[in-house]
Coordinates of C-alpha atoms (C1' of nucleotides) in Angstrom, one line a residue:
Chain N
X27 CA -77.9 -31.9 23.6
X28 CA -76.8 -33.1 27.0
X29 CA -76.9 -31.4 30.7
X30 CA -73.6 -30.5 30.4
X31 CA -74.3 -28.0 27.6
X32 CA -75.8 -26.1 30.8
X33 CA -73.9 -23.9 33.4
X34 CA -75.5 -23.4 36.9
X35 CA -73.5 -21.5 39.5
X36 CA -75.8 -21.7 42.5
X37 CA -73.3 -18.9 44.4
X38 CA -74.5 -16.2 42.0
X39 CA -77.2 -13.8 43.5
X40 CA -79.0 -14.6 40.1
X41 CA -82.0 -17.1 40.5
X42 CA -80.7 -20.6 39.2
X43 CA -83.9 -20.9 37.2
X44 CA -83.3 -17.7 35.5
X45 CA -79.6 -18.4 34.6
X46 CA -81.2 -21.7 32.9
X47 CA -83.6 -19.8 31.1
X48 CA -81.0 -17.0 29.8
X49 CA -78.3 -19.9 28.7
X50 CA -81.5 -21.1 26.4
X51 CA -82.1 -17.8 24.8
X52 CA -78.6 -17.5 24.0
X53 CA -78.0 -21.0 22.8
X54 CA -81.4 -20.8 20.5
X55 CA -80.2 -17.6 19.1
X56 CA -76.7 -18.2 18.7
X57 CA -78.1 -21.5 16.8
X58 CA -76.4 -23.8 19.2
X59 CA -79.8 -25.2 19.7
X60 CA -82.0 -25.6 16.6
X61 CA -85.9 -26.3 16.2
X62 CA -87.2 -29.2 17.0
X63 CA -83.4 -30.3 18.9
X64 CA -84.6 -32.1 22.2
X65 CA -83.7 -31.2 25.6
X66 CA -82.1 -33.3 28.4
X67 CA -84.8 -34.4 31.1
X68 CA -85.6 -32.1 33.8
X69 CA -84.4 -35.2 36.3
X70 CA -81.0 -35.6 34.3
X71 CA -79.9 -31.4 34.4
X72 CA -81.0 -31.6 37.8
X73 CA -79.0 -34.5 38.8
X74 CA -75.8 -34.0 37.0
X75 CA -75.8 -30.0 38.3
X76 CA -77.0 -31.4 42.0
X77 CA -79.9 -28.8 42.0
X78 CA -83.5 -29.2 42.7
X79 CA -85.7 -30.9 39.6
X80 CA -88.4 -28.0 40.7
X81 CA -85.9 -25.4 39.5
X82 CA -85.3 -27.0 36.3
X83 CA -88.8 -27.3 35.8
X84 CA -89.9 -24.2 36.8
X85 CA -86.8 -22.9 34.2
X86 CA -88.6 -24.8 31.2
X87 CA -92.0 -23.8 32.0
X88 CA -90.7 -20.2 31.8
X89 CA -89.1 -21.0 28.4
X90 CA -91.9 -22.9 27.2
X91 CA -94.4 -19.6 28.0
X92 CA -91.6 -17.7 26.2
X93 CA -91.9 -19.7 23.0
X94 CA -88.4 -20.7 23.2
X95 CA -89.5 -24.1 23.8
X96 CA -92.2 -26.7 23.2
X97 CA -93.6 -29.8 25.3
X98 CA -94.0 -33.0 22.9
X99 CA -96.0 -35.2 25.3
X100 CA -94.2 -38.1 25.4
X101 CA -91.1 -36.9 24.0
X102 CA -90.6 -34.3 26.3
X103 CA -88.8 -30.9 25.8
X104 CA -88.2 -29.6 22.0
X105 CA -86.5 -25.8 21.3
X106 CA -89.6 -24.5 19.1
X107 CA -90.0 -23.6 15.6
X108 CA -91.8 -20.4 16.0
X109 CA -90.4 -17.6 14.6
X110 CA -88.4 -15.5 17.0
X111 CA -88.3 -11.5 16.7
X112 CA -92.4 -11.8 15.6
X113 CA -92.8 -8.4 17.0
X114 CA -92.0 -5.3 15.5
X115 CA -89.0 -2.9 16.2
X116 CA -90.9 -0.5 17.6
X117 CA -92.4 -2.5 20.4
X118 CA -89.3 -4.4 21.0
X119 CA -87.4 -1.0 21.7
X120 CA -90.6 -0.4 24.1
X121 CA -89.5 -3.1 26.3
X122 CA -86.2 -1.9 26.5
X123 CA -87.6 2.1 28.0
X124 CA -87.4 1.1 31.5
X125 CA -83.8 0.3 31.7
X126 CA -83.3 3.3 29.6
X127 CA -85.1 5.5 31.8
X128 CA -83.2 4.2 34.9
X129 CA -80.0 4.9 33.4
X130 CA -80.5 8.5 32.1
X131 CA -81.6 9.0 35.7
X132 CA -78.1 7.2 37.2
X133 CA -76.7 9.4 34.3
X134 CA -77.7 12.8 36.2
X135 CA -77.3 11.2 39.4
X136 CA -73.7 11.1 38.4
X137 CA -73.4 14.1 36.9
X138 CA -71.8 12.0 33.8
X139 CA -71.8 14.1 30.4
X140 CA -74.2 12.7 27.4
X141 CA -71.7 12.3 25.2
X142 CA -69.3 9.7 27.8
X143 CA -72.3 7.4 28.3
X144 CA -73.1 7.3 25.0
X145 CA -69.4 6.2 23.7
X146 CA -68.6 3.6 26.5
X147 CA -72.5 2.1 25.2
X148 CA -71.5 2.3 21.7
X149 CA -68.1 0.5 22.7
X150 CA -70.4 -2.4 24.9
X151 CA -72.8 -2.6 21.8
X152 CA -70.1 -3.5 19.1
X153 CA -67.9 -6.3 21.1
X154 CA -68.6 -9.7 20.0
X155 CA -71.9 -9.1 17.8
Chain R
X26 CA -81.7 18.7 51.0
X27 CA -85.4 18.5 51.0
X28 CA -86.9 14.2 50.5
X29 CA -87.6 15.3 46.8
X30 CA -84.4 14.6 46.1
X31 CA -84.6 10.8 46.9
X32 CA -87.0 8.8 44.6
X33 CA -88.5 5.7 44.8
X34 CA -90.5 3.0 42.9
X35 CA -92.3 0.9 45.1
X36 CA -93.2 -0.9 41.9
X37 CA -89.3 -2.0 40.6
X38 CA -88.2 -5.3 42.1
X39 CA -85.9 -4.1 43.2
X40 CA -86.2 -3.2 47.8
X41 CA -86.8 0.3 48.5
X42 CA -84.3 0.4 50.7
X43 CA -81.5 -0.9 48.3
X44 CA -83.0 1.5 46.0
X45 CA -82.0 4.6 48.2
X46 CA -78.9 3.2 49.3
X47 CA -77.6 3.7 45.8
X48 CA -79.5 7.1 44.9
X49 CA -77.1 8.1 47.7
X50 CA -74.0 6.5 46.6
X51 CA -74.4 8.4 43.2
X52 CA -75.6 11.5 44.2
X53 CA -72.2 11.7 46.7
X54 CA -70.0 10.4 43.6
X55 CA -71.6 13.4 41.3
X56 CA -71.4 15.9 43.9
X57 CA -74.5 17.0 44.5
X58 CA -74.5 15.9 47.8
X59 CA -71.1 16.8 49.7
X60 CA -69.3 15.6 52.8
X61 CA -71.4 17.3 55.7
X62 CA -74.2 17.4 53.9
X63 CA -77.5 16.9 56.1
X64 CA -79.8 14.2 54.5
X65 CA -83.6 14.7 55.4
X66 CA -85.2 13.2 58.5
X67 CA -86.6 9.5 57.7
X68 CA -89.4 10.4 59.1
X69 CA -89.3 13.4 56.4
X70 CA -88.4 10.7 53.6
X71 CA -90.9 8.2 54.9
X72 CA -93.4 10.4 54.8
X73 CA -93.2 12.3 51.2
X74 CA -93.1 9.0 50.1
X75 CA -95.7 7.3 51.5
X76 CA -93.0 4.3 52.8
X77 CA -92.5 2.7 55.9
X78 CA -90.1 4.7 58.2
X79 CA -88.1 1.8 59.0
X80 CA -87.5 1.1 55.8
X81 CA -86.2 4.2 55.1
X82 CA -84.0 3.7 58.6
X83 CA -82.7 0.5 57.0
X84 CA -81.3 2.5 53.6
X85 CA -79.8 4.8 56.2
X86 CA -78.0 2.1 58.8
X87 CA -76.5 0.5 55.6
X88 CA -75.3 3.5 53.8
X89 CA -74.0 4.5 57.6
X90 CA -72.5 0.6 57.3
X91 CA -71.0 1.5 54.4
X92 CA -69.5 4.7 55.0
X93 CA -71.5 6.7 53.1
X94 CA -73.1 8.6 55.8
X95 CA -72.2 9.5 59.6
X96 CA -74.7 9.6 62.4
X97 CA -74.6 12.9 64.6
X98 CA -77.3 12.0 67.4
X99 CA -79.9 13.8 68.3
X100 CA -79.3 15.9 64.9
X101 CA -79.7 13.2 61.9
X102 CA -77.7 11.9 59.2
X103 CA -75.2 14.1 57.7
X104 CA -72.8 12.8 54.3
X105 CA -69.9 11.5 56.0
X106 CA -66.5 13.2 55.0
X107 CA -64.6 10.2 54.7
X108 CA -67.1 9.0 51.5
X109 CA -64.6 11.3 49.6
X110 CA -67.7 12.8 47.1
X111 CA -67.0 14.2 43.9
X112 CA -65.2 11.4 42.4
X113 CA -63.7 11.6 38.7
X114 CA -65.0 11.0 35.9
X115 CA -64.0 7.3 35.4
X116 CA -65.3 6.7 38.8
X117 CA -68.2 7.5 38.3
X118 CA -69.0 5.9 35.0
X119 CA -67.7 2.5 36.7
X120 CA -70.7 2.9 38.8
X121 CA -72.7 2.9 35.9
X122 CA -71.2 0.3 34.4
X123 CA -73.7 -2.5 35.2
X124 CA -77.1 -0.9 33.9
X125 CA -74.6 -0.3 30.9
X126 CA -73.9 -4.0 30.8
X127 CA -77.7 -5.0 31.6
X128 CA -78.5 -2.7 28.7
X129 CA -76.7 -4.6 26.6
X130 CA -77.9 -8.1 27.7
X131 CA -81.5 -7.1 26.6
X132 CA -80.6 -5.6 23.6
X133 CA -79.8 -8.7 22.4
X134 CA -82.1 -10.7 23.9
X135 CA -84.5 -8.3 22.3
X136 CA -82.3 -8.7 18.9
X137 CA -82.5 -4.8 18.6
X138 CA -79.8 -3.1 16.5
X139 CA -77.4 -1.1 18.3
X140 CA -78.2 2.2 16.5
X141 CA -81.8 2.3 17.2
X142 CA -80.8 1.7 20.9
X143 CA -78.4 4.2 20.7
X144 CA -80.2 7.1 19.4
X145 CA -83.2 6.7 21.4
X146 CA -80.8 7.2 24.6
X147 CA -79.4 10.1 22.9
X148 CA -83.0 11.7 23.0
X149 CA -83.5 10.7 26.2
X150 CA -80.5 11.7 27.4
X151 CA -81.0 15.6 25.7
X152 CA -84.3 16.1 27.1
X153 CA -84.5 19.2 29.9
X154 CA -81.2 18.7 30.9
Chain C
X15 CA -61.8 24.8 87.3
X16 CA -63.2 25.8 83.7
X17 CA -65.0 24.5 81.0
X18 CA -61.7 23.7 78.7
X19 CA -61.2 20.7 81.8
X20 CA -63.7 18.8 80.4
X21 CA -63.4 16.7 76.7
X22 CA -65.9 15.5 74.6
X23 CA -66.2 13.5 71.6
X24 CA -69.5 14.5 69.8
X25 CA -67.8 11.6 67.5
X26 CA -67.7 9.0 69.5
X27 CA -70.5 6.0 70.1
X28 CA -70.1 6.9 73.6
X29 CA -73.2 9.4 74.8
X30 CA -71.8 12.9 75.8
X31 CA -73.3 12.9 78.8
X32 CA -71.9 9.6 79.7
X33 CA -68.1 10.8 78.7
X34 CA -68.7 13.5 81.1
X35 CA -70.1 11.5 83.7
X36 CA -67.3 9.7 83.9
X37 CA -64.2 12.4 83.2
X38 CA -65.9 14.0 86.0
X39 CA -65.4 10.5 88.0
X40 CA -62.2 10.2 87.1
X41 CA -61.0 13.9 88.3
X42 CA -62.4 13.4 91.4
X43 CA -61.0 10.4 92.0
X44 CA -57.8 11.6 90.5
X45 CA -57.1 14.6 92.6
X46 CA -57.8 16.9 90.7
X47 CA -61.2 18.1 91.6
X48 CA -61.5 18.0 95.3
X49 CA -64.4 18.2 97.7
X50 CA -66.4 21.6 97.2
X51 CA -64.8 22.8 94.2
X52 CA -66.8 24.3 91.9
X53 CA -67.7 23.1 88.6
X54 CA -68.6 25.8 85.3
X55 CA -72.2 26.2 84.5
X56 CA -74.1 24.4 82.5
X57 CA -74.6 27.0 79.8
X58 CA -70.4 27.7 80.1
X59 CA -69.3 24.1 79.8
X60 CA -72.6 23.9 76.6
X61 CA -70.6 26.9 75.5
X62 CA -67.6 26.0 75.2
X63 CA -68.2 22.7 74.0
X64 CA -70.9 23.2 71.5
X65 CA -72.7 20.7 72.7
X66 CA -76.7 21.2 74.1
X67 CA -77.4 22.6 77.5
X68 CA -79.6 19.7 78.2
X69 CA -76.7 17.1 77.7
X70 CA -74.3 18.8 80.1
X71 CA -78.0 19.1 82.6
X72 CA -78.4 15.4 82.3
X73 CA -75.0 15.1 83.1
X74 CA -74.8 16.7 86.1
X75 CA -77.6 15.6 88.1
X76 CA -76.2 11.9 86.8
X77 CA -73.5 13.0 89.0
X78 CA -75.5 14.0 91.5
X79 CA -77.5 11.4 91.8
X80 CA -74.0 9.2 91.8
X81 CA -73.2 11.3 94.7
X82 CA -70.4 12.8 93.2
X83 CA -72.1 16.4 93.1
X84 CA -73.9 18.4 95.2
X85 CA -76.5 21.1 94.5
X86 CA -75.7 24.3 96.1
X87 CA -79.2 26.5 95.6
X88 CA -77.7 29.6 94.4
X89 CA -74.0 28.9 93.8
X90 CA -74.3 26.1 91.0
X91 CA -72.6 22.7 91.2
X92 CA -70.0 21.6 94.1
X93 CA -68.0 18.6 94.2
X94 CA -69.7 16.8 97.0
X95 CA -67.0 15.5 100.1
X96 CA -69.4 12.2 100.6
X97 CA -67.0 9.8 101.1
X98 CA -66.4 7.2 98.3
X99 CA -66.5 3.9 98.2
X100 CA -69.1 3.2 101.1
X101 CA -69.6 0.2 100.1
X102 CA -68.3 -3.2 101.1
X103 CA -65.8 -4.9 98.7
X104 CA -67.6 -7.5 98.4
X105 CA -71.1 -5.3 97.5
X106 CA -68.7 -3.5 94.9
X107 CA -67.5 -6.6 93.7
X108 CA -70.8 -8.1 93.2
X109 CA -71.6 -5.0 91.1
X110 CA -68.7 -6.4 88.5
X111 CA -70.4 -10.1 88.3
X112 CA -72.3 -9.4 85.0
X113 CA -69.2 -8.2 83.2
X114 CA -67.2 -11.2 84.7
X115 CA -69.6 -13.7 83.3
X116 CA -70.0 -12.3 80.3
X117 CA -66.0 -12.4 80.0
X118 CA -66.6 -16.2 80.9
X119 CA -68.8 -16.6 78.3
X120 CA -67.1 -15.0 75.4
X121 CA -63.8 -16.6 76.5
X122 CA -66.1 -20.5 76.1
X123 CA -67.1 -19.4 72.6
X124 CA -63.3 -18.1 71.9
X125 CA -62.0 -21.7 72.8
X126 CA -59.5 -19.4 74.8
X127 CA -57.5 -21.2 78.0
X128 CA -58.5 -19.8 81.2
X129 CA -54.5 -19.1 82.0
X130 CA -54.3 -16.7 78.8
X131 CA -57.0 -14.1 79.9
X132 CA -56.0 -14.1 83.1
X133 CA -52.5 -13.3 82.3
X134 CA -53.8 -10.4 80.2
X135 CA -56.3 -9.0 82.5
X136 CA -53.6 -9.1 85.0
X137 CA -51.1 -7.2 82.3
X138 CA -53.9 -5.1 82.2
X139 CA -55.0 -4.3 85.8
X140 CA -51.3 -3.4 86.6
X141 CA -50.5 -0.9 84.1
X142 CA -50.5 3.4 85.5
X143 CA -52.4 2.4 88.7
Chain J
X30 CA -76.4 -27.0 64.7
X31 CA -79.3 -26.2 66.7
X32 CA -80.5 -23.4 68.2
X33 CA -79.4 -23.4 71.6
X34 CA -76.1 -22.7 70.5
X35 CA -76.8 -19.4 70.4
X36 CA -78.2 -17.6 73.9
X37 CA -79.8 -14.1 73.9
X38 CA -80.6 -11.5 76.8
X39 CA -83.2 -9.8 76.1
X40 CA -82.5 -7.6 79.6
X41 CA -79.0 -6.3 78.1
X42 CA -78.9 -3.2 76.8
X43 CA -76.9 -4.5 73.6
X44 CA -79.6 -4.8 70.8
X45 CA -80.6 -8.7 70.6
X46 CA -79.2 -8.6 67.0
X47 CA -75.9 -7.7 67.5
X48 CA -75.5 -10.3 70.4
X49 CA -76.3 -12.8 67.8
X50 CA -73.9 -11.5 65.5
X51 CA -71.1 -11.0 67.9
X52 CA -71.4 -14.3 69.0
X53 CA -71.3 -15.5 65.8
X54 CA -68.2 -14.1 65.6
X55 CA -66.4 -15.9 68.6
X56 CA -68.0 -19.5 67.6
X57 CA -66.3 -19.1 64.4
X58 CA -62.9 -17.7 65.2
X59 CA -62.9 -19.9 68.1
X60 CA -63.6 -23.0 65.8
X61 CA -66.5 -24.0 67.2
X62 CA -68.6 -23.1 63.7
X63 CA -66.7 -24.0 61.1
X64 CA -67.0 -23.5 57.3
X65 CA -69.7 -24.9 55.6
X66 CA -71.7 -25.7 59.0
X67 CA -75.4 -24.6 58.3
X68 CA -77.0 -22.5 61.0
X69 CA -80.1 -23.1 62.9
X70 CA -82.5 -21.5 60.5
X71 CA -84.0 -18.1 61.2
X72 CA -87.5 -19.4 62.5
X73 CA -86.1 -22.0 64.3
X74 CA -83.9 -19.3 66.2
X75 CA -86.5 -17.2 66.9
X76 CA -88.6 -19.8 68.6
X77 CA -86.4 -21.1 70.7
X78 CA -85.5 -17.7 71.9
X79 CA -89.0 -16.8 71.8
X80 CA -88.3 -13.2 70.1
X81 CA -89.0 -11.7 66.4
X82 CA -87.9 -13.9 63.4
X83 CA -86.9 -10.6 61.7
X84 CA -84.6 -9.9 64.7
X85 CA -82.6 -13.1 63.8
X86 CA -83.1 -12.3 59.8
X87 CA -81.7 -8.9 60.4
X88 CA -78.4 -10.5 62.8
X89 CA -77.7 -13.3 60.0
X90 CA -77.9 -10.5 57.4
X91 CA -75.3 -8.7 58.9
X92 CA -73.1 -11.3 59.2
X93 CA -73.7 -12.0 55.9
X94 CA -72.9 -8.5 54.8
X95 CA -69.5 -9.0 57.4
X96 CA -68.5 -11.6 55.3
X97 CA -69.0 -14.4 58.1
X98 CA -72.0 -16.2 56.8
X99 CA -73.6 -17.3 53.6
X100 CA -76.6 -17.5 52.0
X101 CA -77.5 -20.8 50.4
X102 CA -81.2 -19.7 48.6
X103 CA -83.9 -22.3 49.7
X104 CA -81.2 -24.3 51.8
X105 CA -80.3 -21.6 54.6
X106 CA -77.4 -19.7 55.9
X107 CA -73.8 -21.7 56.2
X108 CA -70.9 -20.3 57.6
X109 CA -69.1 -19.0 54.4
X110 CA -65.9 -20.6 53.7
X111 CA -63.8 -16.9 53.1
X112 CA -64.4 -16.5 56.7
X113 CA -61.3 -18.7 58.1
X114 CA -62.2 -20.4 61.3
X115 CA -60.1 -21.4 64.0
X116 CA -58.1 -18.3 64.3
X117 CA -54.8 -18.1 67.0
X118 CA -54.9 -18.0 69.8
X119 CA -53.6 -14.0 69.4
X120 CA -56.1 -13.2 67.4
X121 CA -59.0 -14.7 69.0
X122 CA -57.9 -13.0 72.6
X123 CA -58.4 -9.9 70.1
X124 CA -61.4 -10.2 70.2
X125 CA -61.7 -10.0 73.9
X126 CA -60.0 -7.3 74.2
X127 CA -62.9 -4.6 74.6
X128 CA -64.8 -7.0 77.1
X129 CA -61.5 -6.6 79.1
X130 CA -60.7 -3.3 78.8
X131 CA -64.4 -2.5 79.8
X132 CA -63.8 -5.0 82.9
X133 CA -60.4 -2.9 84.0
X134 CA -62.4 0.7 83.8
X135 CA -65.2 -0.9 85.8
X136 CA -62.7 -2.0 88.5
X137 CA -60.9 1.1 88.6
X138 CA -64.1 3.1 88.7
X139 CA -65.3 0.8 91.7
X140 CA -61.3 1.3 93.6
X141 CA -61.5 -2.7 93.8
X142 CA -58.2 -4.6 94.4
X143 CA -57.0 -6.2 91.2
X144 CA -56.4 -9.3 93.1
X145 CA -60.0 -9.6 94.3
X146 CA -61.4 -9.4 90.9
X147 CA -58.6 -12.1 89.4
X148 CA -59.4 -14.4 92.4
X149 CA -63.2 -13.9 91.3
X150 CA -62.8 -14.5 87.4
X151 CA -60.1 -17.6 88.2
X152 CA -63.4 -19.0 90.3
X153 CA -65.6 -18.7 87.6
X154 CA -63.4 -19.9 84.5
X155 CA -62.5 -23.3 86.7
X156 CA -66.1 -23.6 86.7
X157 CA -67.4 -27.0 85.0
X158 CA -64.8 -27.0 82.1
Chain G
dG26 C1' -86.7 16.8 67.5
dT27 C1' -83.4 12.8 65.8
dG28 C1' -82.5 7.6 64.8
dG29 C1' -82.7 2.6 66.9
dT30 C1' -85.0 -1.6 68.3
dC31 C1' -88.5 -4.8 68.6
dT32 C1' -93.0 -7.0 67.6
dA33 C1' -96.7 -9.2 64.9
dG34 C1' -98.1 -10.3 60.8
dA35 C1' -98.5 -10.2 55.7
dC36 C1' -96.7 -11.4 51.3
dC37 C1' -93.0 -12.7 48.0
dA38 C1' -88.9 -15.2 45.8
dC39 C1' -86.5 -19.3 45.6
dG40 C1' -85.8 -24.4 45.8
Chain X
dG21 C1' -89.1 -25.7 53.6
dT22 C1' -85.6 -21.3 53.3
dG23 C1' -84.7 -16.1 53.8
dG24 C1' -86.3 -11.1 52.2
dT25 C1' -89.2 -7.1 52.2
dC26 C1' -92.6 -4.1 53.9
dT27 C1' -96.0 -2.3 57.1
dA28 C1' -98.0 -0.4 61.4
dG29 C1' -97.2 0.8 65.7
dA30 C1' -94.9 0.7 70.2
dC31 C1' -91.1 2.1 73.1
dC32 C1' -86.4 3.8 74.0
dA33 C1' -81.9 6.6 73.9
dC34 C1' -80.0 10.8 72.8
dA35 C1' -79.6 15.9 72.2

DNA sequence: GTGGTCTAGACCACG
DNA sequence: GTGGTCTAGACCACA
């Protein structure tokens, strides 16, 4: 994999070391990246996207906390071989109550019927799975 | 209006102030707060709770920015009557639409299947409603 | 004269006791008030107007301070026959040197040629005079 | 850029923020900012001036919001590139249009001779240009 | 009573 | 280094 497999937009309001971080969840789970697949340096994504090496860093460090990703001293970064999805359903789906909270209370703040927010999420939730 | 209408998590990263701003915009697309409307003091807001008056001022200035709300001196904020309230249905699930789409992000991060998703909102969703 | 003389713009960025202020400048100047006429109560022209007894109080002894008005004990307000501009020119003028250089100011920032502004303040100083 | 671009009264009753912004506005229509051009940063401003770094974070905010400037995270604020600089001349004089109107009303309200107060302004614009 | 402005100073997010 | 957010508290303008 080289830097150009990355995207950085440094305009978006979303922190640059987050985007780099999302981009790697995606590409391990969509198996564009496979365990044990090296990663470009942190010096070469951050000079071929003309951002900060800290960022990029900072983004891998994230990862690597994550378990997305593994340091090989001397080899540098490696996507890691841990299993993904370790925990169960149950505490995954806890993760997600916050959000869910927050948007049955938008929900009433709106005045929206049940049944609308529930179809257009249905209809979000089946495109492109 | 009484302040109990506003909330507020001083723990969400996301500012206070942005936090109300948007309360307000929804609550004036659902129609439960209509054009000449009078919102409650900031000192009233500020002080149920526990937040800094200005900050509370800040929401205020930007909804007032925005159009949302008018000024009446000496009297408070009242809902402006150019922020047309009681938008359509449509409308008001466009405003919805991104903490539909972040919903869906971390379901997939999460690698949760859409139904269990799905029918947890639904209970969440019927509760005292 | 009688409340319904005066206008007022509880609307308008510009203080209500200021817009009377200055409506009551202009009918005096205009003609249309002359010297020891007398002007509607403060509770009439509050009245009328919907506006707070204390804003139209304010107003007044503005006036009255400006010389414009004088306090008849027993009889309300009178439109004082002082005679106007007391002054020098050249004291009245100097009265206008903050507003000039801040027109000199903004112009330097606009880039603008001297010639253009003074053609349009001269377009402007001639119009209904 | 550096800070002295920018002046500040403190004495005027306009709010030291929106001087900032307003002038903002004129150095860019007038071409003298154009985009891209990073501003003096927010401490930097407030030194110089020797008034509140949030005063000058809450001005650079609002011209953000306006549209005029941009935030570059970690680098700054530049002047954003949808604002289009170097406006005409018509458009620019525009923007002086208030300060002149407010000039004629003064005038009128002080019975001076239009010629006095052109001979005056002429004086001052010739000033070292 | 209302909101607006400014200050001094702390802490955070981002690069 | 950059700007953003929040606080506590003062003072002002307006009605």
């Amino acid at each position: 994999m080289d830097a150009s497999l990355l995207t950085v937009q440094p305009a978006s309001p979303e922190p640059i070391y987050r985007q780099i971080v999302e981009q790697l969840r995606r590409l391990i789970a969509g198996g564009q990246l496979g365990a044990g697949d090296a990663l470009p340096s942190v010096r070469e994504v951050a000079g071929f996207h003309a951002i900060n090496p800290m960022t990029v860093s900072r983004a891998y460090s994230l990862a690597e906390t994550e378990g997305l990703l593994e340091r090989l001293r001397g080899k540098g970064m490696v996507v890691a071989n841990t299993s993904r999805s370790s925990q169960t359903e149950a505490r995954r789906l806890a993760l997600l109550e916050p959000s869910l909270q927050a948007l049955v209370r938008q929900t009433r703040e709106l005045e929206l019927p049940a049944g609308l927010v529930l179809r257009r999420l249905t209809t979000l939730l089946g495109e492109d799975q």
